[in-house]
Amino acid sequence: MFRFNPGKAGKVFPPKHPYYKAPAEAKKTINNILMAIIVTPKSDKPTFRNIQAEARQTMKQSSPAFFSGSRYYSKRLYYGNNQKDSIVAHCFTSTEIEAAKHLESILPTLNGGIYQPIDMSRVNYKRKQQDGVLHFTVYEFEYNGKTFELKCEAIKKRGWKYVEEQPYSLKEK
């Protein structure tokens, strides 16, 4: 029963497991499930970095998007390539990356952002203020039965007429 040690071998299935005779589509489905469950920077850093890079490429294929309306705390939300990079960089599990890849379709459904002030005890708070960050806005949403928290920077740069929210971090709660 314990002849095979996945921790030492670095593989989930023993060499003679029926998985290896499964059709390619079944293997792909199993691998996707395992990646969503297992892969984090702590468990498999190289694989996780590859997943992040693939997500960046996928997300950058779509154009920057601008959303407006009363459902957003500041009435305006911008989602461009810099925001996509920042979100992927702030993801620490493959589940978070999966949600990030679908964020563009989730953003129009957000509602009820909560104001969060800049934390003056953080090391980077002065840089945030220099970048025009006034405060943060936090949104919660459901994706695949899990709850996620999306943080946005509320920014007003010199010459801008309005405050604009820009997503930068996505975390599973």
Backbone as a chain_set.jsonl record, in Angstrom:
{"seq": "MFRFNPGKAGKVFPPKHPYYKAPAEAKKTINNILMAIIVTPKSDKPTFRNIQAEARQTMKQSSPAFFSGSRYYSKRLYYGNNQKDSIVAHCFTSTEIEAAKHLESILPTLNGGIYQPIDMSRVNYKRKQQDGVLHFTVYEFEYNGKTFELKCEAIKKRGWKYVEEQPYSLKEK", "coords": {"N": [[0.82, -1.193, 0.0], [1.961, 1.27, 0.75], [4.147, 1.491, -0.957], [4.953, 3.359, -2.779], [6.21, 6.609, -2.74], [4.966, 9.662, -3.068], [6.007, 12.124, -2.3], [8.811, 11.867, -2.389], [9.212, 10.935, -5.005], [8.071, 12.887, -6.555], [5.842, 12.733, -8.07], [2.313, 12.256, -8.464], [0.964, 9.863, -9.003], [1.745, 6.347, -8.806], [4.239, 4.601, -10.803], [3.011, 2.414, -12.267], [0.328, 2.964, -12.309], [-3.146, 3.031, -13.36], [-3.749, 5.485, -14.468], [-1.799, 6.285, -16.309], [-2.478, 4.951, -18.577], [-4.739, 6.137, -19.378], [-7.019, 8.043, -21.521], [-5.88, 10.942, -23.369], [-7.437, 13.271, -22.951], [-8.665, 12.76, -20.478], [-6.412, 12.688, -18.84], [-5.608, 15.338, -19.059], [-7.745, 16.685, -17.812], [-7.532, 15.654, -15.196], [-4.968, 16.615, -14.522], [-5.463, 19.391, -14.565], [-7.23, 19.622, -12.406], [-5.575, 18.744, -10.302], [-3.576, 20.738, -10.398], [-5.054, 22.982, -9.655], [-5.565, 22.383, -7.047], [-3.123, 21.788, -5.746], [-0.8, 23.374, -6.542], [1.309, 25.891, -5.479], [3.477, 28.709, -4.767], [5.041, 27.752, -2.712], [4.793, 24.985, -2.812], [5.556, 24.188, -5.397], [7.52, 25.955, -6.96], [8.744, 26.554, -9.62], [6.792, 25.495, -11.432], [4.572, 26.959, -10.614], [5.374, 29.567, -11.308], [5.396, 29.279, -14.079], [2.658, 28.907, -14.518], [1.747, 31.403, -13.705], [2.987, 33.031, -15.675], [1.756, 32.086, -18.004], [-0.871, 32.831, -17.45], [-0.615, 35.621, -17.431], [-0.042, 36.098, -20.162], [-2.406, 35.165, -21.362], [-4.312, 36.895, -20.215], [-3.473, 39.374, -21.172], [-4.227, 39.365, -23.795], [-6.686, 40.445, -24.14], [-8.237, 43.656, -24.55], [-7.563, 46.751, -22.726], [-9.947, 47.678, -20.218], [-12.685, 49.771, -19.295], [-14.819, 50.625, -16.723], [-17.862, 51.982, -15.543], [-20.167, 53.503, -13.229], [-22.706, 53.378, -10.646], [-22.288, 51.12, -9.149], [-19.654, 50.874, -8.483], [-17.346, 52.026, -6.053], [-16.02, 54.504, -6.417], [-17.23, 55.237, -8.7], [-15.89, 54.825, -11.077], [-13.831, 52.529, -12.804], [-10.8, 51.207, -13.875], [-9.217, 48.794, -15.908], [-6.398, 47.695, -16.971], [-3.365, 46.591, -18.704], [-1.229, 46.909, -16.846], [-2.591, 46.62, -14.44], [-3.472, 43.997, -14.694], [-1.029, 42.607, -14.661], [-0.181, 43.244, -12.051], [-2.17, 42.051, -10.486], [-1.837, 39.29, -11.064], [0.741, 38.985, -10.067], [0.227, 39.285, -7.373], [-1.139, 36.996, -6.746], [-1.197, 33.904, -5.009], [-1.882, 31.275, -5.179], [-2.876, 28.615, -7.375], [-5.603, 28.576, -7.668], [-6.361, 31.217, -7.164], [-5.153, 32.404, -9.373], [-6.635, 31.271, -11.422], [-9.139, 32.46, -10.963], [-8.369, 35.093, -11.435], [-7.87, 35.045, -14.18], [-10.425, 35.099, -15.145], [-11.384, 37.501, -14.393], [-12.066, 39.771, -15.907], [-14.638, 39.292, -16.854], [-15.946, 39.257, -14.479], [-15.688, 41.759, -13.272], [-17.736, 43.624, -14.257], [-19.871, 42.847, -12.695], [-19.379, 43.425, -10.073], [-20.138, 44.823, -6.855], [-20.87, 47.105, -4.222], [-18.407, 48.075, -3.012], [-15.998, 48.473, -0.409], [-14.675, 51.034, 1.539], [-11.261, 51.511, 2.364], [-8.738, 52.801, 4.285], [-5.392, 54.105, 3.594], [-2.795, 52.258, 4.97], [-0.795, 53.532, 7.266], [1.25, 52.348, 8.646], [2.523, 50.634, 6.987], [5.386, 49.914, 4.944], [5.454, 50.879, 2.328], [3.72, 53.052, 2.134], [4.214, 55.803, 1.627], [5.124, 55.832, -1.01], [2.821, 54.96, -2.276], [1.136, 57.155, -1.784], [2.542, 59.118, -3.216], [2.123, 58.146, -5.756], [-0.434, 58.906, -6.157], [-2.457, 57.564, -4.857], [-5.361, 57.6, -3.014], [-6.955, 56.135, -1.279], [-8.02, 52.751, -0.566], [-10.196, 50.376, -2.151], [-12.286, 47.678, -1.439], [-13.602, 44.753, -2.768], [-15.841, 41.98, -2.673], [-16.373, 38.794, -4.141], [-17.92, 35.893, -5.641], [-16.56, 32.956, -7.032], [-16.573, 29.988, -8.758], [-17.676, 28.719, -6.489], [-16.131, 29.68, -4.418], [-15.021, 32.32, -2.252], [-13.692, 35.461, -3.034], [-11.458, 38.246, -2.602], [-11.095, 41.388, -3.906], [-8.82, 43.917, -4.258], [-8.649, 47.378, -4.825], [-6.897, 50.277, -5.915], [-7.703, 53.552, -5.179], [-7.284, 56.18, -7.169], [-6.124, 59.456, -7.871], [-4.638, 61.307, -10.088], [-2.481, 64.08, -10.841], [-4.025, 66.453, -12.844], [-6.033, 64.759, -13.588], [-9.538, 64.489, -13.83], [-11.321, 62.98, -12.359], [-11.605, 60.565, -9.645], [-10.226, 57.364, -9.881], [-10.621, 53.877, -9.795], [-8.342, 51.18, -9.588], [-7.764, 47.854, -10.003], [-5.563, 45.767, -8.081], [-4.892, 43.588, -6.505], [-5.714, 40.228, -5.701], [-7.256, 37.927, -3.666], [-8.0, 34.77, -2.198], [-10.517, 34.183, 0.131]], "CA": [[0.0, 0.0, 0.0], [2.8, 2.452, 0.842], [5.387, 1.227, -1.686], [5.295, 4.522, -3.593], [6.215, 7.835, -1.954], [4.844, 10.804, -3.986], [6.863, 13.219, -1.851], [10.175, 11.644, -2.881], [9.209, 10.74, -6.455], [7.634, 14.11, -7.212], [4.688, 12.418, -8.923], [1.154, 11.904, -7.653], [0.582, 8.476, -9.244], [2.879, 5.43, -8.951], [4.546, 4.347, -12.219], [2.128, 1.459, -12.949], [-1.066, 3.358, -12.062], [-3.965, 3.064, -14.588], [-3.781, 6.853, -14.996], [-0.889, 6.403, -17.44], [-3.119, 4.352, -19.75], [-5.966, 6.894, -19.611], [-6.992, 8.896, -22.716], [-5.226, 12.249, -23.178], [-8.4, 14.249, -22.406], [-8.832, 12.448, -19.054], [-5.185, 13.131, -18.172], [-5.636, 16.808, -19.015], [-8.711, 17.059, -16.774], [-6.941, 15.316, -13.9], [-3.873, 17.565, -14.269], [-6.059, 20.695, -14.229], [-7.762, 19.524, -11.038], [-4.432, 18.682, -9.388], [-2.932, 22.055, -10.38], [-5.906, 23.897, -8.894], [-5.546, 22.008, -5.637], [-1.805, 21.607, -5.159], [0.316, 24.231, -6.899], [1.536, 27.201, -4.87], [4.919, 28.945, -4.823], [5.739, 26.954, -1.699], [4.795, 23.566, -3.155], [6.23, 23.937, -6.669], [7.778, 27.316, -7.446], [8.888, 26.676, -11.077], [5.501, 25.262, -12.086], [3.709, 28.095, -10.293], [5.824, 30.697, -12.13], [4.903, 29.011, -15.434], [1.217, 29.16, -14.498], [1.61, 32.871, -13.676], [3.374, 33.58, -16.986], [0.689, 31.724, -18.949], [-2.038, 33.669, -17.122], [-0.314, 36.981, -17.921], [-0.195, 36.108, -21.618], [-3.827, 35.006, -21.654], [-5.04, 38.091, -19.797], [-3.069, 40.532, -21.982], [-4.811, 39.268, -25.127], [-7.867, 41.313, -24.195], [-7.946, 45.093, -24.477], [-7.892, 47.393, -21.45], [-11.388, 47.924, -20.069], [-13.082, 50.85, -18.399], [-16.177, 50.402, -16.224], [-18.348, 53.108, -14.749], [-21.508, 53.346, -12.691], [-22.862, 53.496, -9.197], [-21.894, 49.876, -8.467], [-18.268, 51.035, -8.051], [-17.24, 52.997, -4.959], [-15.657, 55.823, -6.96], [-18.016, 55.357, -9.941], [-15.055, 54.572, -12.246], [-12.842, 51.476, -12.588], [-9.99, 50.943, -15.057], [-8.551, 47.49, -15.853], [-5.457, 47.622, -18.084], [-2.291, 45.597, -18.615], [-0.492, 47.053, -15.582], [-3.426, 46.051, -13.383], [-3.451, 42.541, -14.89], [0.279, 42.151, -14.15], [-0.168, 43.397, -10.6], [-3.055, 41.041, -9.893], [-1.182, 37.977, -11.163], [1.887, 38.999, -9.145], [-0.285, 39.181, -6.009], [-1.788, 35.689, -6.557], [-0.292, 32.953, -4.386], [-2.34, 29.907, -5.415], [-3.394, 28.445, -8.73], [-7.027, 28.913, -7.604], [-6.434, 32.673, -7.327], [-4.812, 32.718, -10.765], [-7.796, 30.882, -12.239], [-10.132, 33.533, -10.8], [-7.816, 36.292, -12.08], [-8.045, 34.911, -15.624], [-11.834, 35.376, -15.457], [-11.736, 38.752, -13.72], [-12.681, 40.728, -16.831], [-16.087, 39.045, -16.901], [-16.469, 39.442, -13.117], [-15.683, 43.186, -12.929], [-19.013, 44.318, -14.45], [-20.874, 42.397, -11.724], [-18.997, 43.832, -8.72], [-21.049, 45.765, -6.221], [-20.68, 47.314, -2.788], [-17.03, 48.206, -2.568], [-15.832, 48.998, 0.945], [-13.548, 51.953, 1.702], [-10.196, 51.099, 3.275], [-7.694, 53.843, 4.237], [-3.995, 53.683, 3.44], [-2.208, 51.856, 6.243], [0.433, 54.317, 7.454], [2.307, 51.534, 9.262], [3.179, 49.869, 5.925], [6.622, 50.51, 4.457], [5.282, 51.51, 1.023], [2.607, 53.995, 2.122], [4.617, 57.076, 1.016], [5.14, 55.624, -2.451], [1.419, 54.916, -2.695], [0.64, 58.53, -1.793], [3.192, 59.807, -4.332], [1.496, 57.647, -6.986], [-1.784, 59.448, -6.25], [-3.438, 56.704, -4.189], [-6.064, 58.283, -1.933], [-7.398, 55.076, -0.375], [-8.272, 51.49, -1.257], [-11.572, 49.878, -2.161], [-12.262, 46.219, -1.392], [-14.814, 44.094, -3.255], [-15.903, 40.525, -2.527], [-17.18, 38.125, -5.156], [-17.886, 34.434, -5.655], [-16.145, 32.329, -8.281], [-16.465, 28.528, -8.585], [-18.03, 28.338, -5.128], [-15.189, 30.225, -3.439], [-15.106, 33.765, -2.076], [-12.447, 36.173, -3.296], [-11.403, 39.656, -2.236], [-10.375, 42.179, -4.896], [-8.446, 45.236, -3.749], [-8.402, 48.396, -5.846], [-6.358, 51.554, -5.468], [-8.463, 54.71, -5.638], [-6.197, 57.071, -7.577], [-6.39, 60.714, -8.571], [-3.351, 61.889, -10.459], [-2.516, 65.482, -11.238], [-4.616, 66.65, -14.16], [-7.213, 63.918, -13.763], [-10.756, 65.137, -13.355], [-12.034, 62.087, -11.451], [-10.914, 59.478, -8.952], [-10.394, 56.131, -10.653], [-10.178, 52.667, -9.103], [-7.544, 50.269, -10.399], [-7.511, 46.608, -9.273], [-4.148, 45.4, -7.997], [-4.646, 42.394, -5.695], [-6.821, 39.271, -5.627], [-6.975, 36.899, -2.66], [-9.091, 33.883, -1.79], [-10.794, 34.363, 1.564]], "C": [[0.865, 1.259, 0.0], [4.145, 2.255, 0.122], [5.864, 2.452, -2.468], [5.174, 5.785, -2.749], [6.155, 9.046, -2.896], [5.735, 11.974, -3.594], [8.29, 13.085, -2.365], [10.222, 11.578, -4.403], [8.814, 12.011, -7.208], [6.491, 13.882, -8.179], [3.554, 11.944, -8.025], [0.816, 10.424, -7.783], [1.814, 7.585, -9.35], [3.062, 5.05, -10.426], [3.585, 3.396, -12.941], [0.647, 1.758, -12.728], [-1.849, 3.403, -13.38], [-4.063, 4.459, -15.231], [-2.944, 6.967, -16.272], [-1.442, 5.767, -18.714], [-4.408, 5.089, -20.108], [-5.861, 7.71, -20.904], [-6.426, 10.281, -22.38], [-6.168, 13.265, -22.546], [-8.62, 14.017, -20.908], [-7.602, 12.9, -18.269], [-5.174, 14.649, -18.018], [-6.574, 17.291, -17.916], [-8.143, 16.797, -15.385], [-5.819, 16.297, -13.55], [-4.404, 18.934, -13.891], [-6.592, 20.7, -12.8], [-6.608, 19.529, -10.036], [-3.734, 20.033, -9.289], [-3.737, 23.033, -9.539], [-5.829, 23.613, -7.398], [-4.154, 22.18, -5.023], [-0.849, 22.775, -5.361], [0.265, 25.606, -6.233], [3.028, 27.47, -4.983], [5.699, 28.102, -3.815], [5.822, 25.491, -2.101], [5.575, 23.27, -4.426], [6.473, 25.269, -7.373], [7.942, 27.403, -8.969], [7.562, 26.491, -11.823], [4.572, 26.434, -11.84], [4.085, 29.31, -11.137], [5.379, 30.517, -13.578], [3.413, 29.284, -15.542], [0.964, 30.664, -14.492], [1.918, 33.474, -15.048], [2.302, 33.291, -18.033], [-0.552, 32.589, -18.711], [-1.823, 35.099, -17.611], [-0.544, 37.082, -19.427], [-1.672, 36.027, -22.008], [-4.592, 36.296, -21.36], [-4.71, 39.296, -20.674], [-3.613, 40.48, -23.408], [-6.054, 40.141, -25.26], [-7.439, 42.766, -24.014], [-8.202, 45.619, -23.073], [-9.379, 47.72, -21.407], [-11.64, 49.023, -19.051], [-14.539, 50.613, -18.012], [-16.607, 51.624, -15.421], [-19.772, 52.813, -14.284], [-21.515, 53.356, -11.184], [-22.478, 52.22, -8.445], [-20.451, 49.934, -7.959], [-18.181, 52.172, -7.038], [-16.949, 54.395, -5.478], [-16.357, 56.114, -8.287], [-17.203, 55.05, -11.202], [-14.001, 53.513, -11.905], [-12.121, 51.209, -13.908], [-9.223, 49.639, -14.864], [-7.673, 47.328, -17.096], [-4.37, 46.593, -17.844], [-1.477, 45.703, -17.33], [-1.268, 46.438, -14.426], [-3.433, 44.523, -13.48], [-2.145, 41.951, -14.361], [0.31, 42.165, -12.625], [-1.014, 42.318, -9.921], [-2.4, 39.673, -9.93], [0.004, 37.899, -10.199], [1.448, 38.841, -7.695], [-1.004, 37.851, -5.733], [-0.775, 34.697, -5.996], [-0.781, 31.516, -4.454], [-2.858, 29.82, -6.838], [-4.897, 28.73, -8.777], [-7.214, 30.416, -7.792], [-6.125, 33.068, -8.766], [-5.975, 32.374, -11.686], [-8.887, 31.947, -12.157], [-9.661, 34.802, -11.501], [-8.006, 36.235, -13.592], [-9.478, 35.234, -16.055], [-12.302, 36.72, -14.899], [-12.441, 39.745, -14.645], [-14.189, 40.522, -16.943], [-16.739, 39.242, -15.532], [-16.602, 40.926, -12.775], [-17.023, 43.894, -13.157], [-20.086, 43.933, -13.427], [-20.547, 42.809, -10.286], [-20.009, 44.827, -8.169], [-20.652, 45.917, -4.755], [-19.254, 47.337, -2.33], [-16.958, 48.878, -1.204], [-14.562, 49.838, 1.001], [-12.545, 51.375, 2.692], [-9.082, 52.154, 3.179], [-6.313, 53.252, 3.99], [-3.441, 53.396, 4.83], [-0.853, 52.54, 6.4], [1.56, 53.519, 8.108], [3.051, 50.698, 8.214], [4.382, 50.635, 5.379], [6.375, 51.328, 3.179], [4.21, 52.606, 0.99], [2.974, 55.333, 1.478], [4.65, 56.965, -0.511], [3.722, 55.603, -3.006], [0.864, 56.336, -2.783], [1.256, 59.323, -2.943], [2.589, 59.39, -5.671], [0.057, 58.135, -7.141], [-2.855, 58.603, -5.592], [-4.03, 57.463, -3.002], [-6.487, 57.3, -0.843], [-7.552, 53.802, -1.202], [-9.77, 51.194, -1.219], [-11.491, 48.36, -2.234], [-13.625, 45.678, -1.818], [-14.713, 42.601, -2.968], [-16.768, 39.972, -3.638], [-16.996, 36.623, -5.045], [-17.423, 33.964, -7.028], [-15.907, 30.848, -8.008], [-16.7, 28.094, -7.143], [-17.09, 28.844, -4.054], [-15.325, 31.739, -3.403], [-13.729, 34.388, -2.258], [-12.592, 37.628, -2.9], [-10.532, 40.368, -3.277], [-10.094, 43.551, -4.315], [-8.14, 46.153, -4.924], [-7.781, 49.61, -5.182], [-7.26, 52.643, -6.031], [-7.444, 55.816, -5.886], [-6.76, 58.348, -8.205], [-5.039, 61.363, -8.83], [-3.551, 63.33, -10.888], [-3.06, 65.598, -12.661], [-5.82, 65.767, -14.417], [-8.415, 64.621, -13.165], [-11.431, 64.303, -12.257], [-11.085, 61.141, -10.717], [-11.229, 58.202, -9.737], [-9.874, 54.957, -9.827], [-9.412, 51.786, -10.082], [-7.249, 49.024, -9.582], [-6.02, 46.286, -9.23], [-3.896, 44.105, -7.232], [-5.902, 41.541, -5.612], [-6.427, 38.171, -4.665], [-8.219, 36.043, -2.407], [-9.282, 34.047, -0.295], [-10.892, 33.029, 2.265]], "O": [[0.533, 2.226, -0.686], [5.164, 2.797, 0.551], [7.049, 2.566, -2.781], [4.145, 6.007, -2.111], [7.177, 9.425, -3.468], [6.174, 12.735, -4.457], [8.912, 14.081, -2.735], [11.15, 12.097, -5.024], [9.183, 12.187, -8.369], [6.199, 14.738, -9.015], [3.776, 11.326, -6.984], [0.425, 9.789, -6.804], [2.826, 7.999, -9.917], [2.122, 5.172, -11.211], [3.366, 3.567, -14.14], [-0.198, 0.888, -12.942], [-1.288, 3.772, -14.412], [-4.42, 4.583, -16.402], [-3.332, 7.664, -17.209], [-0.931, 6.016, -19.806], [-5.098, 4.699, -21.051], [-4.758, 8.037, -21.342], [-6.495, 10.725, -21.234], [-5.747, 14.043, -21.69], [-8.747, 14.978, -20.149], [-7.727, 13.431, -17.165], [-4.78, 15.176, -16.978], [-6.233, 18.207, -17.168], [-8.266, 17.64, -14.496], [-5.73, 16.758, -12.412], [-3.863, 19.58, -12.994], [-6.419, 21.677, -12.072], [-6.661, 20.24, -9.033], [-3.337, 20.436, -8.196], [-3.166, 23.826, -8.791], [-6.009, 24.516, -6.581], [-4.029, 22.667, -3.9], [-0.14, 23.139, -4.423], [-0.687, 26.368, -6.403], [3.788, 26.545, -5.271], [6.866, 27.777, -4.034], [6.8, 24.815, -1.779], [6.195, 22.212, -4.533], [5.723, 25.657, -8.269], [7.318, 28.274, -9.575], [7.253, 27.25, -12.741], [3.859, 26.864, -12.748], [3.202, 30.011, -11.632], [5.022, 31.492, -14.239], [2.951, 29.832, -16.543], [0.072, 31.15, -15.188], [1.18, 34.337, -15.525], [1.979, 34.151, -18.852], [-1.202, 33.024, -19.661], [-2.743, 35.72, -18.143], [-1.164, 38.031, -19.908], [-2.122, 36.754, -22.894], [-5.418, 36.733, -22.161], [-5.569, 40.149, -20.899], [-3.475, 41.45, -24.155], [-6.429, 40.53, -26.366], [-6.41, 43.057, -23.403], [-8.961, 45.02, -22.311], [-9.992, 48.004, -22.436], [-10.902, 49.178, -18.078], [-15.392, 50.422, -18.879], [-15.803, 52.224, -14.707], [-20.48, 51.99, -14.865], [-20.47, 53.345, -10.535], [-22.355, 52.245, -7.22], [-20.063, 49.138, -7.104], [-18.882, 53.176, -7.17], [-17.561, 55.365, -5.03], [-16.091, 57.136, -8.919], [-17.769, 55.017, -12.294], [-13.359, 53.581, -10.857], [-12.762, 51.009, -14.94], [-8.65, 49.398, -13.801], [-8.143, 46.88, -18.142], [-4.441, 45.813, -16.894], [-1.073, 44.68, -16.777], [-0.686, 45.812, -13.54], [-3.404, 43.836, -12.459], [-2.152, 40.917, -13.692], [0.77, 41.215, -11.993], [-0.614, 41.749, -8.905], [-2.406, 38.962, -8.925], [0.238, 36.857, -9.587], [2.204, 38.325, -6.873], [-1.432, 37.607, -4.605], [0.369, 34.648, -6.449], [-0.172, 30.627, -3.858], [-3.234, 30.829, -7.435], [-5.413, 29.093, -9.834], [-8.125, 30.843, -8.502], [-6.763, 33.965, -9.316], [-6.263, 33.114, -12.627], [-9.492, 32.295, -13.171], [-10.469, 35.512, -12.1], [-8.274, 37.258, -14.221], [-9.711, 35.602, -17.206], [-13.494, 37.029, -14.935], [-13.322, 40.481, -14.202], [-14.933, 41.488, -17.11], [-17.959, 39.379, -15.442], [-17.529, 41.313, -12.064], [-17.42, 44.702, -12.317], [-21.1, 44.621, -13.308], [-21.345, 42.572, -9.379], [-20.648, 45.57, -8.915], [-20.162, 44.976, -4.131], [-18.912, 46.679, -1.347], [-17.768, 49.75, -0.888], [-13.499, 49.399, 0.561], [-12.922, 50.82, 3.724], [-8.54, 52.374, 2.095], [-6.097, 52.052, 4.158], [-3.601, 54.197, 5.751], [0.119, 52.167, 5.742], [2.706, 53.968, 8.121], [4.093, 50.116, 8.515], [4.383, 51.866, 5.358], [7.017, 52.358, 2.973], [3.83, 53.045, -0.094], [2.121, 55.947, 0.837], [4.251, 57.892, -1.216], [3.453, 56.158, -4.071], [0.193, 56.68, -3.756], [0.567, 60.119, -3.581], [2.549, 60.183, -6.612], [-0.602, 57.822, -8.132], [-4.043, 58.886, -5.745], [-3.31, 57.908, -2.108], [-6.391, 57.589, 0.35], [-7.247, 53.785, -2.394], [-10.501, 51.698, -0.368], [-10.706, 47.817, -3.012], [-14.663, 46.089, -1.298], [-13.625, 42.026, -3.014], [-17.761, 40.581, -4.036], [-16.041, 36.142, -4.436], [-17.837, 34.502, -8.055], [-15.126, 30.496, -7.124], [-16.011, 27.211, -6.632], [-17.235, 28.475, -2.889], [-15.697, 32.363, -4.396], [-12.734, 33.91, -1.712], [-13.694, 38.173, -2.864], [-9.379, 39.995, -3.497], [-11.015, 44.268, -3.923], [-7.47, 45.766, -5.881], [-8.093, 49.936, -4.037], [-7.55, 52.656, -7.228], [-6.821, 56.326, -4.955], [-7.732, 58.318, -8.96], [-4.391, 61.889, -7.926], [-4.653, 63.741, -11.251], [-2.595, 64.908, -13.569], [-6.559, 66.0, -15.373], [-8.318, 65.267, -12.121], [-12.036, 64.855, -11.337], [-9.934, 60.948, -11.11], [-12.354, 57.999, -10.194], [-8.802, 55.043, -9.227], [-9.783, 51.661, -11.249], [-6.556, 49.108, -8.568], [-5.301, 46.499, -10.206], [-2.791, 43.567, -7.298], [-7.011, 42.057, -5.471], [-5.378, 37.547, -4.827], [-9.343, 36.545, -2.404], [-8.311, 34.049, 0.462], [-11.12, 32.982, 3.474]]}, "num_chains": 1, "name": "protein.A"}
